[in-house]
Amino acid sequence: MFIKRLENTLVSANNPVWFYLTEADSMLSRLKGLMFNTTLPITHALLLKRCNWIHSFFMLFPIDVIYFDRSMTIIDIRHLEPFRFSFPVFGADCVLEIGYGLANKYNITKGDRFEIYE
């Protein structure tokens, strides 16, 4: 199995926003990411640690991309359409991929701090 399904959630300290996480923890799972998936449920997210940029090649839907620093504080949020790539976000330590428009819907903003609960 290349993508480890975590028995935990990610929650905002400022907002009651919860996501069930899947962590891409191998080189192959990081490369694959969400490619060829047809959807991403609104309650789920993909976490890529030690990452400061991503691509959306061969993805079939747009996503919101949240960049965290080492303290899990949001330093940037971007919307990414299929077959694009993001420029590196300096200072980013990990990236969270969520459904398109969810950052706005849940009022997730720069400066919000998240925690991972197991």
PDB file of N, CA and C in Angstrom, residues 10-103:
ATOM      1  N   LEU A  10      -7.472  16.254  11.201  1.00  0.00           N
ATOM      2  CA  LEU A  10      -6.811  17.552  11.253  1.00  0.00           C
ATOM      3  C   LEU A  10      -7.877  18.569  11.636  1.00  0.00           C
ATOM      4  N   VAL A  11      -7.592  19.381  12.609  1.00  0.00           N
ATOM      5  CA  VAL A  11      -8.588  20.348  13.065  1.00  0.00           C
ATOM      6  C   VAL A  11      -7.953  21.727  13.224  1.00  0.00           C
ATOM      7  N   SER A  12      -8.711  22.734  12.866  1.00  0.00           N
ATOM      8  CA  SER A  12      -8.246  24.109  13.026  1.00  0.00           C
ATOM      9  C   SER A  12      -8.443  24.552  14.457  1.00  0.00           C
ATOM     10  N   ALA A  13      -7.480  25.255  15.000  1.00  0.00           N
ATOM     11  CA  ALA A  13      -7.599  25.806  16.348  1.00  0.00           C
ATOM     12  C   ALA A  13      -8.554  27.003  16.358  1.00  0.00           C
ATOM     13  N   ASN A  14      -8.704  27.683  15.205  1.00  0.00           N
ATOM     14  CA  ASN A  14      -9.548  28.879  15.122  1.00  0.00           C
ATOM     15  C   ASN A  14     -10.962  28.569  14.648  1.00  0.00           C
ATOM     16  N   ASN A  15     -11.141  27.470  13.974  1.00  0.00           N
ATOM     17  CA  ASN A  15     -12.392  27.089  13.344  1.00  0.00           C
ATOM     18  C   ASN A  15     -12.696  25.641  13.676  1.00  0.00           C
ATOM     19  N   PRO A  16     -13.934  25.260  13.845  1.00  0.00           N
ATOM     20  CA  PRO A  16     -14.240  23.836  14.020  1.00  0.00           C
ATOM     21  C   PRO A  16     -14.288  23.119  12.671  1.00  0.00           C
ATOM     22  N   VAL A  17     -13.139  23.005  12.022  1.00  0.00           N
ATOM     23  CA  VAL A  17     -13.035  22.351  10.719  1.00  0.00           C
ATOM     24  C   VAL A  17     -12.230  21.072  10.888  1.00  0.00           C
ATOM     25  N   TRP A  18     -12.816  19.948  10.497  1.00  0.00           N
ATOM     26  CA  TRP A  18     -12.162  18.650  10.625  1.00  0.00           C
ATOM     27  C   TRP A  18     -12.004  18.005   9.262  1.00  0.00           C
ATOM     28  N   PHE A  19     -10.870  17.352   9.035  1.00  0.00           N
ATOM     29  CA  PHE A  19     -10.649  16.565   7.828  1.00  0.00           C
ATOM     30  C   PHE A  19     -10.080  15.209   8.227  1.00  0.00           C
ATOM     31  N   TYR A  20     -10.547  14.164   7.573  1.00  0.00           N
ATOM     32  CA  TYR A  20      -9.908  12.860   7.701  1.00  0.00           C
ATOM     33  C   TYR A  20      -8.716  12.848   6.762  1.00  0.00           C
ATOM     34  N   LEU A  21      -7.553  12.511   7.294  1.00  0.00           N
ATOM     35  CA  LEU A  21      -6.316  12.625   6.520  1.00  0.00           C
ATOM     36  C   LEU A  21      -5.885  11.321   5.890  1.00  0.00           C
ATOM     37  N   THR A  22      -5.337  11.460   4.701  1.00  0.00           N
ATOM     38  CA  THR A  22      -4.544  10.416   4.077  1.00  0.00           C
ATOM     39  C   THR A  22      -3.182  11.045   3.866  1.00  0.00           C
ATOM     40  N   GLU A  23      -2.130  10.362   4.293  1.00  0.00           N
ATOM     41  CA  GLU A  23      -0.790  10.897   4.137  1.00  0.00           C
ATOM     42  C   GLU A  23      -0.074  10.170   3.010  1.00  0.00           C
ATOM     43  N   ALA A  24       0.442  10.934   2.068  1.00  0.00           N
ATOM     44  CA  ALA A  24       1.287  10.375   1.021  1.00  0.00           C
ATOM     45  C   ALA A  24       2.690  10.315   1.614  1.00  0.00           C
ATOM     46  N   ASP A  25       3.123   9.094   1.988  1.00  0.00           N
ATOM     47  CA  ASP A  25       4.360   8.965   2.769  1.00  0.00           C
ATOM     48  C   ASP A  25       5.484   8.245   2.052  1.00  0.00           C
ATOM     49  N   SER A  26       5.298   7.904   0.785  1.00  0.00           N
ATOM     50  CA  SER A  26       6.391   7.312   0.023  1.00  0.00           C
ATOM     51  C   SER A  26       6.600   8.145  -1.238  1.00  0.00           C
ATOM     52  N   MET A  27       7.709   7.944  -1.880  1.00  0.00           N
ATOM     53  CA  MET A  27       7.999   8.714  -3.090  1.00  0.00           C
ATOM     54  C   MET A  27       6.923   8.480  -4.156  1.00  0.00           C
ATOM     55  N   LEU A  28       6.512   7.234  -4.302  1.00  0.00           N
ATOM     56  CA  LEU A  28       5.499   6.915  -5.303  1.00  0.00           C
ATOM     57  C   LEU A  28       4.134   7.507  -4.943  1.00  0.00           C
ATOM     58  N   SER A  29       3.753   7.419  -3.674  1.00  0.00           N
ATOM     59  CA  SER A  29       2.451   7.974  -3.275  1.00  0.00           C
ATOM     60  C   SER A  29       2.449   9.493  -3.379  1.00  0.00           C
ATOM     61  N   ARG A  30       3.585  10.124  -3.122  1.00  0.00           N
ATOM     62  CA  ARG A  30       3.681  11.576  -3.266  1.00  0.00           C
ATOM     63  C   ARG A  30       3.580  11.975  -4.731  1.00  0.00           C
ATOM     64  N   LEU A  31       4.191  11.200  -5.605  1.00  0.00           N
ATOM     65  CA  LEU A  31       4.131  11.493  -7.036  1.00  0.00           C
ATOM     66  C   LEU A  31       2.705  11.310  -7.551  1.00  0.00           C
ATOM     67  N   LYS A  32       2.042  10.243  -7.126  1.00  0.00           N
ATOM     68  CA  LYS A  32       0.685   9.965  -7.580  1.00  0.00           C
ATOM     69  C   LYS A  32      -0.314  10.952  -6.990  1.00  0.00           C
ATOM     70  N   GLY A  33      -0.225  11.194  -5.689  1.00  0.00           N
ATOM     71  CA  GLY A  33      -1.146  12.136  -5.060  1.00  0.00           C
ATOM     72  C   GLY A  33      -2.589  11.818  -5.362  1.00  0.00           C
ATOM     73  N   LEU A  34      -3.304  12.766  -5.949  1.00  0.00           N
ATOM     74  CA  LEU A  34      -4.711  12.585  -6.295  1.00  0.00           C
ATOM     75  C   LEU A  34      -4.928  12.322  -7.784  1.00  0.00           C
ATOM     76  N   MET A  35      -3.845  12.032  -8.507  1.00  0.00           N
ATOM     77  CA  MET A  35      -3.981  11.793  -9.940  1.00  0.00           C
ATOM     78  C   MET A  35      -4.947  10.652 -10.213  1.00  0.00           C
ATOM     79  N   PHE A  36      -5.763  10.838 -11.222  1.00  0.00           N
ATOM     80  CA  PHE A  36      -6.699   9.851 -11.746  1.00  0.00           C
ATOM     81  C   PHE A  36      -7.888   9.587 -10.821  1.00  0.00           C
ATOM     82  N   ASN A  37      -7.932  10.208  -9.645  1.00  0.00           N
ATOM     83  CA  ASN A  37      -9.142  10.111  -8.817  1.00  0.00           C
ATOM     84  C   ASN A  37     -10.226  10.941  -9.481  1.00  0.00           C
ATOM     85  N   THR A  38     -11.467  10.541  -9.310  1.00  0.00           N
ATOM     86  CA  THR A  38     -12.553  11.302  -9.918  1.00  0.00           C
ATOM     87  C   THR A  38     -13.107  12.365  -8.977  1.00  0.00           C
ATOM     88  N   THR A  39     -12.939  12.171  -7.664  1.00  0.00           N
ATOM     89  CA  THR A  39     -13.397  13.157  -6.695  1.00  0.00           C
ATOM     90  C   THR A  39     -12.542  13.088  -5.433  1.00  0.00           C
ATOM     91  N   LEU A  40     -12.728  14.074  -4.581  1.00  0.00           N
ATOM     92  CA  LEU A  40     -12.159  14.077  -3.245  1.00  0.00           C
ATOM     93  C   LEU A  40     -13.305  14.450  -2.311  1.00  0.00           C
ATOM     94  N   PRO A  41     -13.753  13.508  -1.459  1.00  0.00           N
ATOM     95  CA  PRO A  41     -14.871  13.837  -0.568  1.00  0.00           C
ATOM     96  C   PRO A  41     -14.566  15.085   0.266  1.00  0.00           C
ATOM     97  N   ILE A  42     -15.601  15.862   0.563  1.00  0.00           N
ATOM     98  CA  ILE A  42     -15.388  17.131   1.271  1.00  0.00           C
ATOM     99  C   ILE A  42     -14.849  16.940   2.678  1.00  0.00           C
ATOM    100  N   THR A  43     -14.949  15.745   3.228  1.00  0.00           N
ATOM    101  CA  THR A  43     -14.453  15.487   4.580  1.00  0.00           C
ATOM    102  C   THR A  43     -13.030  14.952   4.582  1.00  0.00           C
ATOM    103  N   HIS A  44     -12.432  14.762   3.405  1.00  0.00           N
ATOM    104  CA  HIS A  44     -11.112  14.142   3.306  1.00  0.00           C
ATOM    105  C   HIS A  44     -10.080  15.111   2.763  1.00  0.00           C
ATOM    106  N   ALA A  45      -8.826  14.828   3.097  1.00  0.00           N
ATOM    107  CA  ALA A  45      -7.715  15.660   2.642  1.00  0.00           C
ATOM    108  C   ALA A  45      -6.480  14.791   2.456  1.00  0.00           C
ATOM    109  N   LEU A  46      -5.582  15.229   1.591  1.00  0.00           N
ATOM    110  CA  LEU A  46      -4.306  14.549   1.372  1.00  0.00           C
ATOM    111  C   LEU A  46      -3.205  15.423   1.931  1.00  0.00           C
ATOM    112  N   LEU A  47      -2.359  14.843   2.790  1.00  0.00           N
ATOM    113  CA  LEU A  47      -1.265  15.564   3.432  1.00  0.00           C
ATOM    114  C   LEU A  47       0.064  15.113   2.850  1.00  0.00           C
ATOM    115  N   LEU A  48       0.881  16.077   2.443  1.00  0.00           N
ATOM    116  CA  LEU A  48       2.225  15.804   1.945  1.00  0.00           C
ATOM    117  C   LEU A  48       3.210  16.538   2.853  1.00  0.00           C
ATOM    118  N   LYS A  49       3.962  15.771   3.642  1.00  0.00           N
ATOM    119  CA  LYS A  49       4.943  16.386   4.544  1.00  0.00           C
ATOM    120  C   LYS A  49       6.235  16.668   3.790  1.00  0.00           C
ATOM    121  N   ARG A  50       7.038  17.591   4.344  1.00  0.00           N
ATOM    122  CA  ARG A  50       8.296  18.005   3.728  1.00  0.00           C
ATOM    123  C   ARG A  50       8.078  18.349   2.252  1.00  0.00           C
ATOM    124  N   CYS A  51       7.166  19.275   2.033  1.00  0.00           N
ATOM    125  CA  CYS A  51       6.756  19.637   0.678  1.00  0.00           C
ATOM    126  C   CYS A  51       6.444  21.134   0.647  1.00  0.00           C
ATOM    127  N   ASN A  52       6.883  21.818  -0.424  1.00  0.00           N
ATOM    128  CA  ASN A  52       6.538  23.233  -0.537  1.00  0.00           C
ATOM    129  C   ASN A  52       5.993  23.616  -1.914  1.00  0.00           C
ATOM    130  N   TRP A  53       5.744  22.614  -2.771  1.00  0.00           N
ATOM    131  CA  TRP A  53       5.068  22.866  -4.039  1.00  0.00           C
ATOM    132  C   TRP A  53       4.481  21.546  -4.535  1.00  0.00           C
ATOM    133  N   ILE A  54       3.472  21.644  -5.396  1.00  0.00           N
ATOM    134  CA  ILE A  54       2.837  20.442  -5.939  1.00  0.00           C
ATOM    135  C   ILE A  54       2.506  20.655  -7.409  1.00  0.00           C
ATOM    136  N   HIS A  55       2.050  19.587  -8.056  1.00  0.00           N
ATOM    137  CA  HIS A  55       1.524  19.682  -9.420  1.00  0.00           C
ATOM    138  C   HIS A  55       0.142  19.051  -9.434  1.00  0.00           C
ATOM    139  N   SER A  56      -0.625  19.354 -10.461  1.00  0.00           N
ATOM    140  CA  SER A  56      -1.939  18.740 -10.609  1.00  0.00           C
ATOM    141  C   SER A  56      -2.075  18.068 -11.974  1.00  0.00           C
ATOM    142  N   PHE A  57      -0.945  17.610 -12.510  1.00  0.00           N
ATOM    143  CA  PHE A  57      -0.979  16.910 -13.788  1.00  0.00           C
ATOM    144  C   PHE A  57      -1.768  15.612 -13.641  1.00  0.00           C
ATOM    145  N   PHE A  58      -2.617  15.345 -14.604  1.00  0.00           N
ATOM    146  CA  PHE A  58      -3.463  14.150 -14.655  1.00  0.00           C
ATOM    147  C   PHE A  58      -4.508  14.105 -13.547  1.00  0.00           C
ATOM    148  N   MET A  59      -4.744  15.232 -12.906  1.00  0.00           N
ATOM    149  CA  MET A  59      -5.852  15.316 -11.958  1.00  0.00           C
ATOM    150  C   MET A  59      -7.104  15.687 -12.741  1.00  0.00           C
ATOM    151  N   LEU A  60      -8.240  15.213 -12.263  1.00  0.00           N
ATOM    152  CA  LEU A  60      -9.482  15.394 -12.998  1.00  0.00           C
ATOM    153  C   LEU A  60     -10.395  16.455 -12.399  1.00  0.00           C
ATOM    154  N   PHE A  61      -9.924  17.139 -11.361  1.00  0.00           N
ATOM    155  CA  PHE A  61     -10.741  18.141 -10.698  1.00  0.00           C
ATOM    156  C   PHE A  61      -9.828  19.167 -10.032  1.00  0.00           C
ATOM    157  N   PRO A  62     -10.325  20.402  -9.816  1.00  0.00           N
ATOM    158  CA  PRO A  62      -9.518  21.428  -9.137  1.00  0.00           C
ATOM    159  C   PRO A  62      -9.480  21.164  -7.636  1.00  0.00           C
ATOM    160  N   ILE A  63      -8.490  21.744  -6.961  1.00  0.00           N
ATOM    161  CA  ILE A  63      -8.344  21.581  -5.511  1.00  0.00           C
ATOM    162  C   ILE A  63      -7.927  22.906  -4.878  1.00  0.00           C
ATOM    163  N   ASP A  64      -8.107  22.977  -3.572  1.00  0.00           N
ATOM    164  CA  ASP A  64      -7.511  24.039  -2.771  1.00  0.00           C
ATOM    165  C   ASP A  64      -6.245  23.457  -2.159  1.00  0.00           C
ATOM    166  N   VAL A  65      -5.192  24.243  -2.146  1.00  0.00           N
ATOM    167  CA  VAL A  65      -3.904  23.799  -1.626  1.00  0.00           C
ATOM    168  C   VAL A  65      -3.529  24.716  -0.460  1.00  0.00           C
ATOM    169  N   ILE A  66      -3.314  24.110   0.691  1.00  0.00           N
ATOM    170  CA  ILE A  66      -2.981  24.863   1.900  1.00  0.00           C
ATOM    171  C   ILE A  66      -1.539  24.546   2.279  1.00  0.00           C
ATOM    172  N   TYR A  67      -0.730  25.586   2.435  1.00  0.00           N
ATOM    173  CA  TYR A  67       0.686  25.430   2.772  1.00  0.00           C
ATOM    174  C   TYR A  67       0.893  25.783   4.244  1.00  0.00           C
ATOM    175  N   PHE A  68       1.503  24.868   4.980  1.00  0.00           N
ATOM    176  CA  PHE A  68       1.763  25.053   6.401  1.00  0.00           C
ATOM    177  C   PHE A  68       3.253  25.202   6.672  1.00  0.00           C
ATOM    178  N   ASP A  69       3.590  25.970   7.707  1.00  0.00           N
ATOM    179  CA  ASP A  69       4.971  25.985   8.187  1.00  0.00           C
ATOM    180  C   ASP A  69       5.139  24.849   9.194  1.00  0.00           C
ATOM    181  N   ARG A  70       6.282  24.788   9.851  1.00  0.00           N
ATOM    182  CA  ARG A  70       6.551  23.668  10.775  1.00  0.00           C
ATOM    183  C   ARG A  70       5.625  23.625  11.979  1.00  0.00           C
ATOM    184  N   SER A  71       5.055  24.757  12.340  1.00  0.00           N
ATOM    185  CA  SER A  71       4.145  24.781  13.489  1.00  0.00           C
ATOM    186  C   SER A  71       2.695  24.530  13.073  1.00  0.00           C
ATOM    187  N   MET A  72       2.478  24.121  11.815  1.00  0.00           N
ATOM    188  CA  MET A  72       1.153  23.860  11.250  1.00  0.00           C
ATOM    189  C   MET A  72       0.291  25.128  11.193  1.00  0.00           C
ATOM    190  N   THR A  73       0.960  26.259  10.966  1.00  0.00           N
ATOM    191  CA  THR A  73       0.260  27.519  10.746  1.00  0.00           C
ATOM    192  C   THR A  73       0.211  27.770   9.242  1.00  0.00           C
ATOM    193  N   ILE A  74      -0.937  28.167   8.754  1.00  0.00           N
ATOM    194  CA  ILE A  74      -1.096  28.387   7.310  1.00  0.00           C
ATOM    195  C   ILE A  74      -0.308  29.618   6.888  1.00  0.00           C
ATOM    196  N   ILE A  75       0.530  29.440   5.865  1.00  0.00           N
ATOM    197  CA  ILE A  75       1.283  30.575   5.335  1.00  0.00           C
ATOM    198  C   ILE A  75       0.824  30.960   3.930  1.00  0.00           C
ATOM    199  N   ASP A  76       0.073  30.074   3.257  1.00  0.00           N
ATOM    200  CA  ASP A  76      -0.463  30.411   1.940  1.00  0.00           C
ATOM    201  C   ASP A  76      -1.587  29.444   1.598  1.00  0.00           C
ATOM    202  N   ILE A  77      -2.528  29.929   0.803  1.00  0.00           N
ATOM    203  CA  ILE A  77      -3.631  29.119   0.295  1.00  0.00           C
ATOM    204  C   ILE A  77      -3.771  29.441  -1.182  1.00  0.00           C
ATOM    205  N   ARG A  78      -3.847  28.409  -1.996  1.00  0.00           N
ATOM    206  CA  ARG A  78      -3.993  28.607  -3.442  1.00  0.00           C
ATOM    207  C   ARG A  78      -5.054  27.667  -3.984  1.00  0.00           C
ATOM    208  N   HIS A  79      -5.658  28.063  -5.091  1.00  0.00           N
ATOM    209  CA  HIS A  79      -6.584  27.210  -5.820  1.00  0.00           C
ATOM    210  C   HIS A  79      -5.815  26.700  -7.037  1.00  0.00           C
ATOM    211  N   LEU A  80      -5.904  25.411  -7.296  1.00  0.00           N
ATOM    212  CA  LEU A  80      -5.124  24.830  -8.385  1.00  0.00           C
ATOM    213  C   LEU A  80      -6.040  24.033  -9.307  1.00  0.00           C
ATOM    214  N   GLU A  81      -6.033  24.413 -10.567  1.00  0.00           N
ATOM    215  CA  GLU A  81      -6.799  23.715 -11.594  1.00  0.00           C
ATOM    216  C   GLU A  81      -6.015  22.485 -12.073  1.00  0.00           C
ATOM    217  N   PRO A  82      -6.694  21.533 -12.716  1.00  0.00           N
ATOM    218  CA  PRO A  82      -5.983  20.371 -13.256  1.00  0.00           C
ATOM    219  C   PRO A  82      -4.908  20.771 -14.270  1.00  0.00           C
ATOM    220  N   PHE A  83      -3.865  19.975 -14.337  1.00  0.00           N
ATOM    221  CA  PHE A  83      -2.749  20.143 -15.275  1.00  0.00           C
ATOM    222  C   PHE A  83      -1.991  21.452 -15.077  1.00  0.00           C
ATOM    223  N   ARG A  84      -1.790  21.800 -13.823  1.00  0.00           N
ATOM    224  CA  ARG A  84      -1.002  22.983 -13.468  1.00  0.00           C
ATOM    225  C   ARG A  84       0.047  22.595 -12.436  1.00  0.00           C
ATOM    226  N   PHE A  85       0.915  23.532 -12.109  1.00  0.00           N
ATOM    227  CA  PHE A  85       1.830  23.322 -10.995  1.00  0.00           C
ATOM    228  C   PHE A  85       1.898  24.613 -10.197  1.00  0.00           C
ATOM    229  N   SER A  86       2.202  24.451  -8.936  1.00  0.00           N
ATOM    230  CA  SER A  86       2.320  25.631  -8.083  1.00  0.00           C
ATOM    231  C   SER A  86       3.790  25.983  -7.946  1.00  0.00           C
ATOM    232  N   PHE A  87       4.068  27.247  -7.833  1.00  0.00           N
ATOM    233  CA  PHE A  87       5.429  27.651  -7.553  1.00  0.00           C
ATOM    234  C   PHE A  87       5.724  27.354  -6.092  1.00  0.00           C
ATOM    235  N   PRO A  88       6.985  27.135  -5.746  1.00  0.00           N
ATOM    236  CA  PRO A  88       7.323  26.845  -4.346  1.00  0.00           C
ATOM    237  C   PRO A  88       6.892  27.970  -3.412  1.00  0.00           C
ATOM    238  N   VAL A  89       6.460  27.575  -2.232  1.00  0.00           N
ATOM    239  CA  VAL A  89       6.120  28.527  -1.176  1.00  0.00           C
ATOM    240  C   VAL A  89       7.233  28.414  -0.149  1.00  0.00           C
ATOM    241  N   PHE A  90       8.076  29.419  -0.094  1.00  0.00           N
ATOM    242  CA  PHE A  90       9.220  29.374   0.805  1.00  0.00           C
ATOM    243  C   PHE A  90       8.746  29.437   2.249  1.00  0.00           C
ATOM    244  N   GLY A  91       9.305  28.582   3.068  1.00  0.00           N
ATOM    245  CA  GLY A  91       8.896  28.480   4.457  1.00  0.00           C
ATOM    246  C   GLY A  91       7.856  27.400   4.696  1.00  0.00           C
ATOM    247  N   ALA A  92       7.308  26.834   3.617  1.00  0.00           N
ATOM    248  CA  ALA A  92       6.309  25.773   3.766  1.00  0.00           C
ATOM    249  C   ALA A  92       6.995  24.463   4.136  1.00  0.00           C
ATOM    250  N   ASP A  93       6.398  23.744   5.058  1.00  0.00           N
ATOM    251  CA  ASP A  93       6.914  22.451   5.499  1.00  0.00           C
ATOM    252  C   ASP A  93       6.028  21.304   5.043  1.00  0.00           C
ATOM    253  N   CYS A  94       4.734  21.573   4.850  1.00  0.00           N
ATOM    254  CA  CYS A  94       3.844  20.541   4.339  1.00  0.00           C
ATOM    255  C   CYS A  94       2.687  21.195   3.600  1.00  0.00           C
ATOM    256  N   VAL A  95       2.013  20.359   2.802  1.00  0.00           N
ATOM    257  CA  VAL A  95       0.922  20.815   1.951  1.00  0.00           C
ATOM    258  C   VAL A  95      -0.290  19.943   2.227  1.00  0.00           C
ATOM    259  N   LEU A  96      -1.448  20.581   2.283  1.00  0.00           N
ATOM    260  CA  LEU A  96      -2.712  19.877   2.444  1.00  0.00           C
ATOM    261  C   LEU A  96      -3.550  20.151   1.210  1.00  0.00           C
ATOM    262  N   GLU A  97      -4.025  19.087   0.578  1.00  0.00           N
ATOM    263  CA  GLU A  97      -4.888  19.205  -0.587  1.00  0.00           C
ATOM    264  C   GLU A  97      -6.310  18.885  -0.158  1.00  0.00           C
ATOM    265  N   ILE A  98      -7.226  19.834  -0.395  1.00  0.00           N
ATOM    266  CA  ILE A  98      -8.635  19.652  -0.047  1.00  0.00           C
ATOM    267  C   ILE A  98      -9.488  19.989  -1.266  1.00  0.00           C
ATOM    268  N   GLY A  99     -10.763  19.708  -1.180  1.00  0.00           N
ATOM    269  CA  GLY A  99     -11.675  19.988  -2.283  1.00  0.00           C
ATOM    270  C   GLY A  99     -11.720  21.462  -2.647  1.00  0.00           C
ATOM    271  N   TYR A 100     -11.922  21.723  -3.924  1.00  0.00           N
ATOM    272  CA  TYR A 100     -11.955  23.086  -4.446  1.00  0.00           C
ATOM    273  C   TYR A 100     -13.071  23.891  -3.777  1.00  0.00           C
ATOM    274  N   GLY A 101     -12.718  25.070  -3.279  1.00  0.00           N
ATOM    275  CA  GLY A 101     -13.688  25.960  -2.678  1.00  0.00           C
ATOM    276  C   GLY A 101     -13.901  25.761  -1.182  1.00  0.00           C
ATOM    277  N   LEU A 102     -13.327  24.690  -0.613  1.00  0.00           N
ATOM    278  CA  LEU A 102     -13.536  24.412   0.808  1.00  0.00           C
ATOM    279  C   LEU A 102     -12.822  25.409   1.719  1.00  0.00           C
ATOM    280  N   ALA A 103     -11.690  25.945   1.272  1.00  0.00           N
ATOM    281  CA  ALA A 103     -10.989  26.941   2.088  1.00  0.00           C
ATOM    282  C   ALA A 103     -11.903  28.150   2.308  1.00  0.00           C
TER     283      ALA A 103
END
